[in-house]
Coordinates of N, CA, C and O and ligand atoms in Angstrom, one line a residue:
X1 N -15.1 -34.4 -10.0 CA -15.1 -33.8 -8.7 C -13.8 -33.2 -8.3 O -12.7 -33.8 -8.6
X2 N -13.8 -32.1 -7.6 CA -12.6 -31.4 -7.2 C -12.1 -32.1 -5.9 O -12.8 -32.3 -5.0
X3 N -10.8 -32.4 -5.9 CA -10.2 -32.9 -4.7 C -9.4 -31.8 -4.0 O -8.8 -31.0 -4.7
X4 N -9.6 -31.7 -2.7 CA -9.0 -30.6 -1.9 C -7.8 -31.0 -1.1 O -7.8 -32.2 -0.7
X5 N -6.9 -30.1 -0.8 CA -5.8 -30.4 0.1 C -5.8 -29.3 1.1 O -6.1 -28.1 0.8
X6 N -5.4 -29.6 2.3 CA -5.1 -28.5 3.3 C -3.8 -27.9 3.1 O -2.8 -28.6 2.8
X7 N -3.7 -26.5 3.2 CA -2.5 -25.8 2.9 C -2.2 -25.0 4.2 O -3.1 -24.4 4.8
X8 N -0.9 -25.1 4.7 CA -0.6 -24.4 6.0 C -0.9 -22.9 5.8 O -0.5 -22.3 4.7
X9 N -1.5 -22.2 6.8 CA -1.7 -20.8 6.7 C -0.5 -20.0 6.3 O -0.5 -19.0 5.6
X10 N 0.7 -20.5 6.7 CA 1.9 -19.8 6.4 C 2.3 -19.8 4.9 O 3.2 -19.1 4.5
X11 N 1.5 -20.6 4.1 CA 1.8 -20.7 2.7 C 0.8 -19.8 1.9 O 0.7 -20.0 0.7
X12 N 0.2 -18.8 2.6 CA -0.8 -17.9 1.9 C -0.2 -17.3 0.7 O -0.9 -17.0 -0.3
X13 N 1.1 -17.0 0.7 CA 1.8 -16.4 -0.5 C 1.6 -17.1 -1.8 O 1.5 -16.4 -2.8
X14 N 1.4 -18.4 -1.7 CA 1.2 -19.2 -3.0 C 0.0 -18.7 -3.7 O -0.1 -18.8 -4.9
X15 N -1.0 -18.1 -3.0 CA -2.3 -17.7 -3.6 C -2.4 -16.2 -3.7 O -3.1 -15.7 -4.5
X16 N -1.8 -15.5 -2.7 CA -2.0 -14.1 -2.6 C -0.9 -13.2 -3.0 O -1.0 -11.9 -3.0
X17 N 0.2 -13.7 -3.3 CA 1.4 -12.9 -3.6 C 1.1 -11.9 -4.7 O 0.7 -12.3 -5.8
X18 N 1.2 -10.6 -4.4 CA 0.7 -9.6 -5.4 C 1.8 -9.5 -6.5 O 1.4 -9.3 -7.7
X19 N 3.0 -9.6 -6.2 CA 4.1 -9.4 -7.2 C 3.9 -8.1 -7.9 O 3.0 -7.3 -7.5
X20 N 4.7 -7.7 -8.8 CA 5.8 -8.5 -9.3 C 7.0 -8.3 -8.2 O 7.0 -7.4 -7.4
X21 N 7.9 -9.2 -8.3 CA 9.1 -9.0 -7.5 C 9.9 -7.8 -8.0 O 10.0 -7.6 -9.2
X22 N 10.3 -7.0 -7.1 CA 11.0 -5.7 -7.5 C 12.4 -5.7 -6.8 O 12.6 -6.5 -5.9
X23 N 13.2 -4.8 -7.2 CA 14.5 -4.6 -6.7 C 14.5 -3.2 -6.0 O 14.4 -2.2 -6.6
X24 N 14.7 -3.3 -4.7 CA 14.7 -2.0 -3.9 C 16.2 -1.6 -3.6 O 16.9 -2.3 -3.0
X25 N 16.5 -0.4 -4.2 CA 17.9 0.0 -4.0 C 18.0 1.2 -3.1 O 17.1 2.0 -3.0
X26 N 19.0 1.2 -2.3 CA 19.2 2.3 -1.3 C 20.7 2.8 -1.4 O 21.5 2.2 -2.0
X27 N 20.9 4.0 -0.8 CA 22.2 4.6 -0.8 C 22.7 4.8 0.7 O 21.9 5.2 1.5
X28 N 23.9 4.4 0.9 CA 24.5 4.5 2.3 C 25.5 5.7 2.2 O 26.6 5.6 1.7
X29 N 25.0 6.9 2.7 CA 25.8 8.1 2.5 C 27.1 8.0 3.3 O 28.2 8.4 2.8
X30 N 27.1 7.3 4.5 CA 28.3 7.2 5.3 C 29.4 6.4 4.6 O 30.5 6.8 4.6
X31 N 29.0 5.4 3.9 CA 30.0 4.5 3.3 C 30.1 4.8 1.8 O 30.9 4.2 1.1
X32 N 29.3 5.8 1.3 CA 29.3 6.2 -0.1 C 29.1 4.9 -1.0 O 29.8 4.7 -1.9
X33 N 28.1 4.1 -0.6 CA 27.9 2.8 -1.3 C 26.4 2.7 -1.5 O 25.5 3.2 -0.8
X34 N 26.1 1.9 -2.6 CA 24.7 1.6 -2.9 C 24.4 0.1 -2.5 O 25.3 -0.7 -2.5
X35 N 23.2 -0.2 -2.3 CA 22.8 -1.6 -2.0 C 21.5 -1.9 -2.7 O 20.7 -0.9 -3.1
X36 N 21.2 -3.1 -2.9 CA 19.9 -3.5 -3.6 C 19.5 -4.9 -3.0 O 20.3 -5.7 -2.7
X37 N 18.1 -5.0 -2.9 CA 17.6 -6.3 -2.4 C 16.4 -6.6 -3.3 O 15.8 -5.8 -3.9
X38 N 16.0 -7.9 -3.3 CA 14.8 -8.4 -3.9 C 13.6 -8.2 -3.0 O 13.8 -8.5 -1.8
X39 N 12.4 -7.9 -3.5 CA 11.3 -7.7 -2.6 C 10.0 -8.1 -3.3 O 9.7 -7.6 -4.4
X40 N 9.3 -9.0 -2.7 CA 8.0 -9.4 -3.2 C 6.8 -8.9 -2.4 O 5.7 -8.9 -2.9
X41 N 7.1 -8.5 -1.2 CA 6.0 -8.1 -0.3 C 5.8 -6.6 -0.3 O 6.3 -5.8 0.5
X42 N 4.9 -6.1 -1.2 CA 4.6 -4.7 -1.3 C 3.2 -4.6 -1.7 O 2.5 -5.5 -2.2
X43 N 2.6 -3.3 -1.5 CA 1.2 -3.1 -1.7 C 1.0 -1.7 -2.1 O 1.5 -0.8 -1.4
X44 N 0.1 -1.4 -3.0 CA -0.3 0.0 -3.4 C -1.4 0.4 -2.3 O -2.3 -0.3 -2.0
X45 N -1.2 1.7 -1.8 CA -2.1 2.1 -0.8 C -3.0 3.3 -1.2 O -4.1 3.5 -0.7
X46 N -2.5 4.2 -2.1 CA -3.2 5.4 -2.4 C -2.7 5.9 -3.7 O -1.6 5.8 -4.1
X47 N -3.7 6.6 -4.5 CA -3.3 7.2 -5.8 C -2.5 8.5 -5.5 O -1.4 8.7 -6.1
X48 N -3.2 9.4 -4.8 CA -2.6 10.8 -4.6 C -2.7 11.2 -3.1 O -3.9 11.3 -2.7
X49 N -1.6 11.4 -2.4 CA -0.3 11.1 -2.8 C -0.1 9.6 -3.1 O -0.8 8.8 -2.6
X50 N 0.9 9.3 -4.0 CA 1.1 8.0 -4.5 C 1.8 7.2 -3.4 O 3.0 7.3 -3.2
X51 N 1.0 6.4 -2.6 CA 1.6 5.7 -1.4 C 1.6 4.2 -1.7 O 0.7 3.7 -2.2
X52 N 2.7 3.6 -1.2 CA 2.9 2.1 -1.3 C 3.4 1.7 0.0 O 4.0 2.5 0.8
X53 N 3.3 0.4 0.4 CA 3.9 -0.1 1.6 C 4.9 -1.2 1.1 O 4.6 -1.9 0.2
X54 N 6.0 -1.3 1.9 CA 7.0 -2.3 1.6 C 7.4 -3.0 2.9 O 7.7 -2.3 3.9
X55 N 7.5 -4.3 2.8 CA 8.0 -5.1 4.0 C 9.5 -5.4 3.8 O 9.9 -6.2 2.9
X56 N 10.3 -4.6 4.5 CA 11.8 -4.8 4.5 C 12.2 -5.3 5.8 O 12.3 -4.6 6.8
X57 N 12.5 -6.6 5.9 CA 12.8 -7.3 7.2 C 14.0 -6.6 7.8 O 15.0 -6.2 7.2
X58 N 13.9 -6.5 9.2 CA 15.0 -5.8 9.9 C 16.3 -6.6 9.9 O 17.4 -6.1 10.2
X59 N 16.2 -7.9 9.4 CA 17.5 -8.7 9.3 C 18.3 -8.3 8.0 O 19.4 -8.7 7.9
X60 N 17.6 -7.6 7.2 CA 18.3 -7.2 5.9 C 19.1 -5.9 6.1 O 18.6 -4.9 6.7
X61 N 20.2 -5.8 5.4 CA 21.0 -4.6 5.5 C 20.2 -3.4 5.0 O 20.3 -2.3 5.5
X62 N 19.4 -3.6 4.0 CA 18.5 -2.6 3.4 C 17.6 -1.9 4.4 O 17.3 -0.7 4.2
X63 N 17.2 -2.6 5.4 CA 16.3 -2.1 6.4 C 16.9 -0.8 7.1 O 16.3 0.2 7.1
X64 N 18.1 -1.0 7.5 CA 18.8 0.1 8.2 C 19.1 1.3 7.2 O 18.9 2.4 7.6
X65 N 19.5 0.9 6.0 CA 19.8 2.0 5.0 C 18.5 2.8 4.7 O 18.5 4.0 4.5
X66 N 17.4 2.1 4.5 CA 16.1 2.7 4.2 C 15.7 3.6 5.3 O 15.2 4.8 5.2
X67 N 15.8 3.1 6.5 CA 15.3 3.8 7.7 C 16.2 5.1 7.9 O 15.7 6.2 8.2
X68 N 17.5 4.9 7.7 CA 18.4 6.0 7.9 C 18.3 7.1 6.8 O 18.2 8.3 7.1
X69 N 18.3 6.7 5.6 CA 18.3 7.7 4.5 C 16.8 8.2 4.2 O 16.7 9.3 3.7
X70 N 15.8 7.3 4.5 CA 14.4 7.7 4.2 C 14.2 7.8 2.7 O 13.2 8.4 2.2
X71 N 15.0 7.1 1.9 CA 14.8 7.1 0.4 C 15.2 5.7 -0.2 O 16.0 5.0 0.4
X72 N 14.6 5.5 -1.3 CA 15.0 4.3 -2.1 C 14.5 4.4 -3.5 O 13.7 5.3 -3.8
X73 N 14.9 3.5 -4.4 CA 14.3 3.4 -5.7 C 13.7 1.9 -5.7 O 14.3 1.0 -5.1
X74 N 12.6 1.8 -6.4 CA 12.0 0.5 -6.6 C 12.0 0.2 -8.1 O 11.5 1.0 -8.9
X75 N 12.7 -0.8 -8.5 CA 13.0 -1.1 -9.9 C 12.3 -2.4 -10.3 O 12.4 -3.4 -9.5
X76 N 11.6 -2.4 -11.4 CA 10.7 -3.6 -11.7 C 11.4 -4.4 -12.9 O 11.4 -3.9 -14.0
X77 N 12.0 -5.5 -12.5 CA 12.7 -6.3 -13.5 C 11.7 -7.2 -14.4 O 10.6 -7.5 -14.0
X78 N 12.2 -7.6 -15.5 CA 11.4 -8.5 -16.4 C 12.1 -9.9 -16.3 O 13.2 -10.0 -15.7
X79 N 11.4 -10.8 -16.9 CA 11.8 -12.2 -16.7 C 13.2 -12.5 -17.2 O 13.9 -13.4 -16.6
X80 N 13.8 -11.8 -18.1 CA 15.1 -12.0 -18.5 C 16.2 -11.8 -17.4 O 17.3 -12.2 -17.5
X81 N 15.8 -11.0 -16.4 CA 16.7 -10.7 -15.3 C 16.5 -11.6 -14.1 O 17.0 -11.4 -13.0
X82 N 15.7 -12.7 -14.3 CA 15.3 -13.5 -13.1 C 16.5 -14.1 -12.4 O 16.5 -14.0 -11.1
X83 N 17.5 -14.6 -13.1 CA 18.7 -15.1 -12.3 C 19.4 -14.0 -11.5 O 19.8 -14.3 -10.3
X84 N 19.5 -12.9 -12.1 CA 20.1 -11.7 -11.3 C 19.2 -11.4 -10.1 O 19.8 -11.1 -9.0
X85 N 17.9 -11.4 -10.3 CA 17.0 -11.1 -9.1 C 17.3 -12.1 -8.0 O 17.4 -11.7 -6.8
X86 N 17.3 -13.4 -8.3 CA 17.5 -14.4 -7.3 C 18.9 -14.2 -6.6 O 19.0 -14.3 -5.4
X87 N 19.9 -13.9 -7.4 CA 21.2 -13.7 -6.8 C 21.2 -12.5 -5.9 O 21.8 -12.5 -4.8
X88 N 20.6 -11.4 -6.3 CA 20.5 -10.2 -5.5 C 19.8 -10.6 -4.1 O 20.2 -10.0 -3.1
X89 N 18.8 -11.4 -4.2 CA 18.0 -11.7 -3.0 C 18.6 -12.8 -2.2 O 18.0 -13.2 -1.2
X90 N 19.8 -13.3 -2.6 CA 20.4 -14.4 -1.8 C 21.8 -14.1 -1.3 O 22.6 -14.9 -1.0
X91 N 22.1 -12.8 -1.2 CA 23.3 -12.3 -0.5 C 23.0 -11.0 0.1 O 21.9 -10.4 -0.2
X92 N 23.8 -10.6 1.0 CA 23.6 -9.3 1.7 C 24.6 -8.3 1.5 O 25.8 -8.6 1.4
X93 N 24.1 -7.0 1.3 CA 25.0 -5.9 1.1 C 25.9 -5.7 2.4 O 26.9 -4.9 2.3
X94 N 25.6 -6.4 3.5 CA 26.4 -6.2 4.7 C 27.7 -7.0 4.4 O 28.7 -6.7 5.1
X95 N 27.7 -7.9 3.5 CA 28.9 -8.8 3.2 C 29.6 -8.5 1.9 O 30.7 -9.0 1.7
X96 N 29.0 -7.8 1.0 CA 29.6 -7.6 -0.3 C 29.0 -6.4 -1.0 O 28.0 -5.8 -0.5
X97 N 29.6 -6.0 -2.1 CA 29.1 -4.9 -2.9 C 28.3 -5.6 -4.1 O 29.0 -6.1 -5.1
X98 N 27.0 -5.7 -4.0 CA 26.2 -6.4 -5.0 C 26.4 -5.8 -6.4 O 26.4 -6.5 -7.4
X99 N 26.5 -4.5 -6.5 CA 26.6 -3.9 -7.8 C 27.8 -4.3 -8.5 O 27.8 -4.6 -9.7
X100 N 28.9 -4.4 -7.8 CA 30.2 -4.8 -8.4 C 30.2 -6.3 -8.7 O 30.5 -6.8 -9.8
X101 N 29.9 -7.0 -7.6 CA 30.0 -8.5 -7.7 C 29.0 -9.1 -8.7 O 29.3 -10.1 -9.4
X102 N 27.8 -8.5 -8.9 CA 26.8 -9.1 -9.8 C 26.7 -8.3 -11.1 O 25.9 -8.7 -11.9
X103 N 27.5 -7.3 -11.3 CA 27.5 -6.6 -12.5 C 26.2 -5.8 -12.8 O 25.7 -5.8 -13.9
X104 N 25.7 -5.2 -11.8 CA 24.4 -4.5 -11.9 C 24.6 -3.1 -12.4 O 25.5 -2.4 -11.8
X105 N 23.9 -2.7 -13.4 CA 24.1 -1.3 -13.9 C 23.3 -0.3 -13.0 O 22.3 -0.7 -12.5
X106 N 23.8 0.9 -13.0 CA 23.1 1.9 -12.2 C 23.2 3.3 -12.8 O 24.2 3.6 -13.5
X107 N 22.2 4.1 -12.5 CA 22.3 5.5 -13.0 C 21.8 6.4 -11.9 O 21.0 5.9 -11.0
X108 N 22.1 7.7 -11.8 CA 21.6 8.6 -10.8 C 20.1 8.8 -11.0 O 19.6 8.9 -12.1
X109 N 19.4 8.9 -9.8 CA 18.0 9.2 -9.8 C 17.9 10.8 -9.8 O 18.8 11.5 -9.5
X110 N 16.7 11.3 -10.0 CA 16.4 12.7 -10.0 C 16.2 13.3 -8.7 O 16.6 14.4 -8.3
X111 N 15.5 12.5 -7.8 CA 15.0 13.1 -6.5 C 15.6 12.4 -5.3 O 15.4 12.9 -4.2
X112 N 16.3 11.3 -5.5 CA 16.8 10.6 -4.3 C 18.2 10.1 -4.6 O 18.7 10.1 -5.7
X113 N 19.0 9.8 -3.5 CA 20.4 9.5 -3.7 C 20.5 8.0 -4.1 O 21.6 7.6 -4.6
X114 N 19.5 7.2 -3.8 CA 19.6 5.8 -4.3 C 19.6 5.7 -5.8 O 19.0 6.6 -6.5
X115 N 20.3 4.7 -6.4 CA 20.4 4.7 -7.8 C 19.2 4.0 -8.5 O 18.4 3.3 -7.9
X116 N 19.1 4.4 -9.8 CA 18.1 3.7 -10.7 C 18.8 2.5 -11.3 O 20.0 2.5 -11.6
X117 N 18.1 1.4 -11.6 CA 18.6 0.2 -12.2 C 18.1 0.2 -13.7 O 16.9 -0.3 -13.9
X118 N 18.8 0.7 -14.6 CA 18.3 0.9 -16.0 C 18.1 -0.5 -16.7 O 17.4 -0.5 -17.8
X119 N 18.6 -1.6 -16.2 CA 18.2 -2.9 -16.8 C 16.8 -3.3 -16.6 O 16.3 -4.2 -17.2
X120 N 16.2 -2.6 -15.6 CA 14.8 -2.9 -15.2 C 13.8 -2.1 -16.1 O 14.1 -1.0 -16.6
X121 N 12.6 -2.6 -16.3 CA 11.6 -2.0 -17.1 C 11.1 -0.7 -16.6 O 10.9 0.3 -17.4
X122 N 11.0 -0.5 -15.3 CA 10.5 0.7 -14.7 C 11.3 1.0 -13.4 O 11.7 0.1 -12.7
X123 N 11.4 2.3 -13.1 CA 12.0 2.7 -11.9 C 11.2 3.7 -11.1 O 10.7 4.7 -11.7
X124 N 10.9 3.5 -9.8 CA 10.1 4.4 -9.0 C 11.0 5.0 -8.0 O 11.7 4.3 -7.2
X125 N 11.1 6.3 -7.9 CA 11.9 7.0 -6.9 C 10.9 7.3 -5.7 O 9.9 7.8 -5.9
X126 N 11.4 6.8 -4.5 CA 10.5 6.9 -3.4 C 11.1 7.5 -2.1 O 12.3 7.4 -1.9
X127 N 10.2 8.2 -1.4 CA 10.7 8.8 -0.1 C 9.8 8.2 1.0 O 8.6 8.0 0.9
X128 N 10.5 8.0 2.2 CA 9.7 7.5 3.3 C 8.6 8.5 3.7 O 8.9 9.7 4.0
X129 N 7.4 8.0 3.8 CA 6.3 8.8 4.2 C 5.9 8.6 5.6 O 5.5 9.6 6.3
X130 N 5.9 7.4 6.1 CA 5.5 7.1 7.5 C 6.2 5.8 7.9 O 6.2 4.8 7.3
X131 N 6.9 6.0 9.1 CA 7.6 4.8 9.6 C 6.9 4.3 10.9 O 7.5 3.5 11.7
X132 N 5.6 4.6 11.1 CA 4.9 4.2 12.3 C 4.8 2.7 12.5 O 4.8 2.2 13.6
X133 N 4.8 2.0 11.4 CA 4.7 0.5 11.5 C 6.0 -0.2 11.3 O 6.0 -1.5 11.1
X134 N 7.1 0.5 11.2 CA 8.4 -0.2 11.0 C 8.8 -1.0 12.3 O 9.2 -2.1 12.2
X135 N 8.6 -0.3 13.4 CA 9.0 -1.0 14.7 C 8.4 -2.3 14.9 O 9.0 -3.3 15.3
X136 N 7.0 -2.4 14.6 CA 6.3 -3.6 14.9 C 6.3 -4.6 13.7 O 6.4 -5.8 13.9
X137 N 6.2 -4.1 12.5 CA 6.0 -4.9 11.3 C 7.1 -4.9 10.3 O 6.9 -5.5 9.2
X138 N 8.1 -4.0 10.4 CA 9.1 -3.8 9.4 C 8.4 -3.3 8.1 O 8.9 -3.5 7.0
X139 N 7.3 -2.6 8.3 CA 6.5 -2.1 7.2 C 6.7 -0.6 6.9 O 6.4 0.2 7.8
X140 N 7.3 -0.3 5.8 CA 7.6 1.1 5.4 C 6.5 1.7 4.5 O 6.2 1.0 3.5
X141 N 5.9 2.8 4.8 CA 5.0 3.5 3.9 C 5.8 4.5 3.1 O 6.4 5.4 3.7
X142 N 5.8 4.4 1.8 CA 6.7 5.2 0.9 C 5.8 6.0 0.0 O 4.7 5.6 -0.4
X143 N 6.3 7.2 -0.3 CA 5.6 8.0 -1.3 C 6.4 7.9 -2.6 O 7.6 8.1 -2.6
X144 N 5.7 7.6 -3.7 CA 6.4 7.5 -5.0 C 6.5 9.0 -5.6 O 5.5 9.6 -5.7
X145 N 7.7 9.4 -5.8 CA 7.9 10.8 -6.3 C 8.0 10.9 -7.8 O 7.7 11.9 -8.4
X146 N 8.5 9.8 -8.4 CA 8.7 9.8 -9.9 C 8.8 8.4 -10.4 O 9.3 7.5 -9.7
X147 N 8.2 8.2 -11.6 CA 8.3 6.9 -12.2 C 8.9 7.1 -13.6 O 8.4 7.9 -14.4
X148 N 9.9 6.3 -13.9 CA 10.4 6.2 -15.3 C 10.2 4.8 -15.8 O 10.6 3.9 -15.2
X149 N 9.6 4.7 -17.0 CA 9.3 3.4 -17.5 C 9.8 3.3 -19.0 O 9.6 4.3 -19.7
X150 N 10.3 2.1 -19.4 CA 10.7 1.9 -20.8 C 9.4 2.0 -21.7 O 8.3 1.5 -21.3
X151 N 9.6 2.5 -22.9 CA 8.4 2.6 -23.8 C 8.1 1.3 -24.5 O 7.0 1.1 -25.0
X152 N 9.1 0.4 -24.5 CA 8.8 -1.0 -25.0 C 9.6 -2.0 -24.2 O 10.6 -1.6 -23.6
X153 N 9.1 -3.2 -24.1 CA 7.9 -3.8 -24.8 C 6.6 -3.2 -24.1 O 6.6 -2.8 -23.0
X154 N 5.5 -3.3 -24.9 CA 4.3 -2.8 -24.4 C 3.7 -3.7 -23.3 O 3.0 -3.2 -22.4
X155 N 4.0 -5.0 -23.4 CA 3.5 -5.9 -22.4 C 4.7 -6.7 -21.8 O 4.9 -7.8 -22.1
X156 N 5.4 -6.0 -20.9 CA 6.6 -6.7 -20.3 C 6.2 -7.9 -19.5 O 5.1 -7.9 -18.9
X157 N 7.1 -8.8 -19.4 CA 6.8 -10.0 -18.6 C 7.5 -9.9 -17.3 O 8.7 -9.9 -17.2
X158 N 6.7 -9.7 -16.2 CA 7.2 -9.6 -14.9 C 7.3 -10.9 -14.2 O 6.7 -11.9 -14.6
X159 N 8.0 -10.9 -13.0 CA 8.2 -12.2 -12.3 C 7.5 -12.1 -10.9 O 7.6 -11.0 -10.3
X160 N 6.8 -13.1 -10.5 CA 6.1 -13.2 -9.3 C 6.6 -14.4 -8.4 O 6.7 -15.5 -9.0
X161 N 6.9 -14.1 -7.2 CA 7.5 -15.2 -6.4 C 6.4 -16.0 -5.6 O 5.6 -15.4 -5.0
X162 N 6.5 -17.3 -5.7 CA 5.5 -18.1 -5.0 C 6.1 -18.8 -3.8 O 5.4 -19.6 -3.1
X163 N 7.3 -18.5 -3.4 CA 8.0 -19.3 -2.3 C 8.6 -20.5 -2.8 O 8.4 -21.0 -4.0
X164 N 9.5 -21.1 -2.0 CA 10.2 -22.4 -2.3 C 10.9 -22.4 -3.6 O 11.0 -23.4 -4.3
X165 N 11.5 -21.2 -4.0 CA 12.3 -21.1 -5.2 C 11.5 -21.1 -6.5 O 12.1 -21.2 -7.6
X166 N 10.1 -21.0 -6.4 CA 9.3 -21.1 -7.6 C 8.8 -19.7 -8.0 O 8.4 -18.9 -7.1
X167 N 8.8 -19.4 -9.3 CA 8.3 -18.2 -9.8 C 7.2 -18.4 -10.8 O 7.1 -19.4 -11.4
X168 N 6.3 -17.3 -10.9 CA 5.3 -17.3 -12.0 C 5.6 -16.1 -12.9 O 5.9 -15.0 -12.4
X169 N 5.6 -16.3 -14.2 CA 5.9 -15.2 -15.1 C 4.5 -14.7 -15.6 O 3.6 -15.4 -15.9
X170 N 4.4 -13.3 -15.6 CA 3.1 -12.8 -16.0 C 2.9 -13.2 -17.5 O 3.8 -13.3 -18.3
X171 N 1.6 -13.3 -17.8 CA 1.3 -13.9 -19.1 C 0.4 -13.0 -19.9 O 0.6 -11.8 -19.9
X172 N -0.5 -13.6 -20.7 CA -1.3 -12.9 -21.6 C -2.1 -11.8 -21.0 O -2.7 -12.0 -19.9
X173 N -2.3 -10.7 -21.7 CA -3.1 -9.6 -21.2 C -4.5 -9.6 -21.9 O -4.5 -9.9 -23.0
X174 N -5.5 -9.4 -21.1 CA -6.9 -9.4 -21.7 C -7.5 -8.1 -21.2 O -7.2 -7.5 -20.2
X175 N -8.5 -7.6 -22.0 CA -9.2 -6.3 -21.7 C -10.6 -6.6 -21.4 O -11.3 -7.4 -22.0
X176 N -11.2 -6.0 -20.4 CA -12.6 -6.0 -20.0 C -13.1 -4.5 -19.9 O -14.0 -4.2 -19.1
X177 N -12.4 -3.6 -20.6 CA -12.7 -2.2 -20.5 C -14.2 -1.9 -20.7 O -14.7 -1.0 -20.0
X178 N -14.8 -2.6 -21.6 CA -16.2 -2.4 -21.9 C -17.1 -2.6 -20.7 O -18.2 -2.1 -20.7
X179 N -16.7 -3.4 -19.7 CA -17.5 -3.7 -18.6 C -17.3 -2.7 -17.4 O -18.0 -2.8 -16.4
X180 N -16.3 -1.8 -17.6 CA -16.0 -0.8 -16.5 C -16.9 0.4 -16.6 O -17.2 0.9 -17.7
X181 N -17.3 1.0 -15.5 CA -17.9 2.3 -15.5 C -16.7 3.3 -15.8 O -15.6 3.1 -15.3
X182 N -17.0 4.4 -16.6 CA -16.0 5.3 -16.9 C -15.2 5.9 -15.7 O -14.0 6.0 -15.8
X183 N -15.9 6.1 -14.6 CA -15.3 6.7 -13.5 C -14.3 5.7 -12.8 O -13.5 6.1 -12.0
X184 N -14.4 4.5 -13.1 CA -13.5 3.4 -12.6 C -12.2 3.3 -13.4 O -11.3 2.6 -13.0
X185 N -12.1 4.1 -14.5 CA -11.0 4.0 -15.4 C -10.1 5.2 -15.2 O -9.2 5.4 -16.1
X186 N -10.3 6.0 -14.2 CA -9.6 7.3 -14.0 C -8.1 7.1 -14.1 O -7.4 7.8 -14.9
X187 N -7.5 6.2 -13.4 CA -6.0 6.0 -13.4 C -5.7 4.6 -13.8 O -6.2 3.7 -13.2
Ligands
LIG1 C1 12.2 -13.4 -4.8 C2 12.6 -12.8 -3.5 C3 11.7 -12.0 -2.8 C4 12.0 -11.4 -1.6 N1 11.1 -10.6 -1.0 C5 11.5 -10.0 0.2 C6 10.6 -9.1 0.8 O1 9.5 -8.8 0.4 N2 11.0 -8.5 2.0 C7 12.2 -8.8 2.6 O2 12.6 -8.2 3.6 N3 13.1 -9.7 2.0 C8 12.8 -10.3 0.8 N4 13.6 -11.1 0.2 C9 14.9 -11.4 0.8 C10 15.9 -10.3 0.6 O3 15.9 -9.9 -0.8 C11 17.3 -10.8 0.9 O4 17.4 -11.1 2.3 C12 18.4 -9.9 0.5 O5 19.5 -10.6 0.3 C13 18.6 -8.7 1.5 O6 19.7 -8.0 1.1 P1 20.4 -6.9 2.0 O7 20.9 -7.6 3.3 O8 21.6 -6.4 1.2 O9 19.4 -5.9 2.3 C14 13.3 -11.7 -1.0 C15 14.2 -12.5 -1.7 C16 13.9 -13.1 -2.9 C17 14.9 -14.0 -3.6

């Protein structure tokens, strides 16, 4: 028999966290500086234009930089970068230069001033598409302009945050392609 426990509604992330944790990088033109934060709260919204939403809390330095510049890169780290991800998410660019202090590598992006993080498996260059929900929810709707992804490994291991300092690493991949209608496999 299954035994059940009550879980506080505020712990919904333990079951619904979409992951993977990503690194959102911004550029501060005024200070000629780059910044980066860890982010687990994001969501794909549309194929074309390629829209995603990101929750960047107004308490974070990145919030003001993203709002002001209207640009960022979203970099997808693999499990080997987990300690760096946690360190990035536990300090603020308002107090330090994370790239220098944490030894984070960077390269210029093609379409935005924010840097790419080449240690990550994939990099998405994004432009602010709609800020209508920023005021109330800190929710930015971004358009993905370009994606660069490493050709190997074929099945990278991403990290998913469960709260309370606990992470889940993505695991075995399985296919059910044969059960899909062809039109459902478009993208
Ligand atoms: C694993 C992890 C996931 C996080 N996810 C988010 C998130 O989705 N949204 C957010 O606003 N902050 C999130 N944070 C917190 C920010 O990354 C953290 O406050 C960061 O230090 C902000 O940096 P900044 O002040 O330089 O922008 C997360 C932190 C960690 C460690």
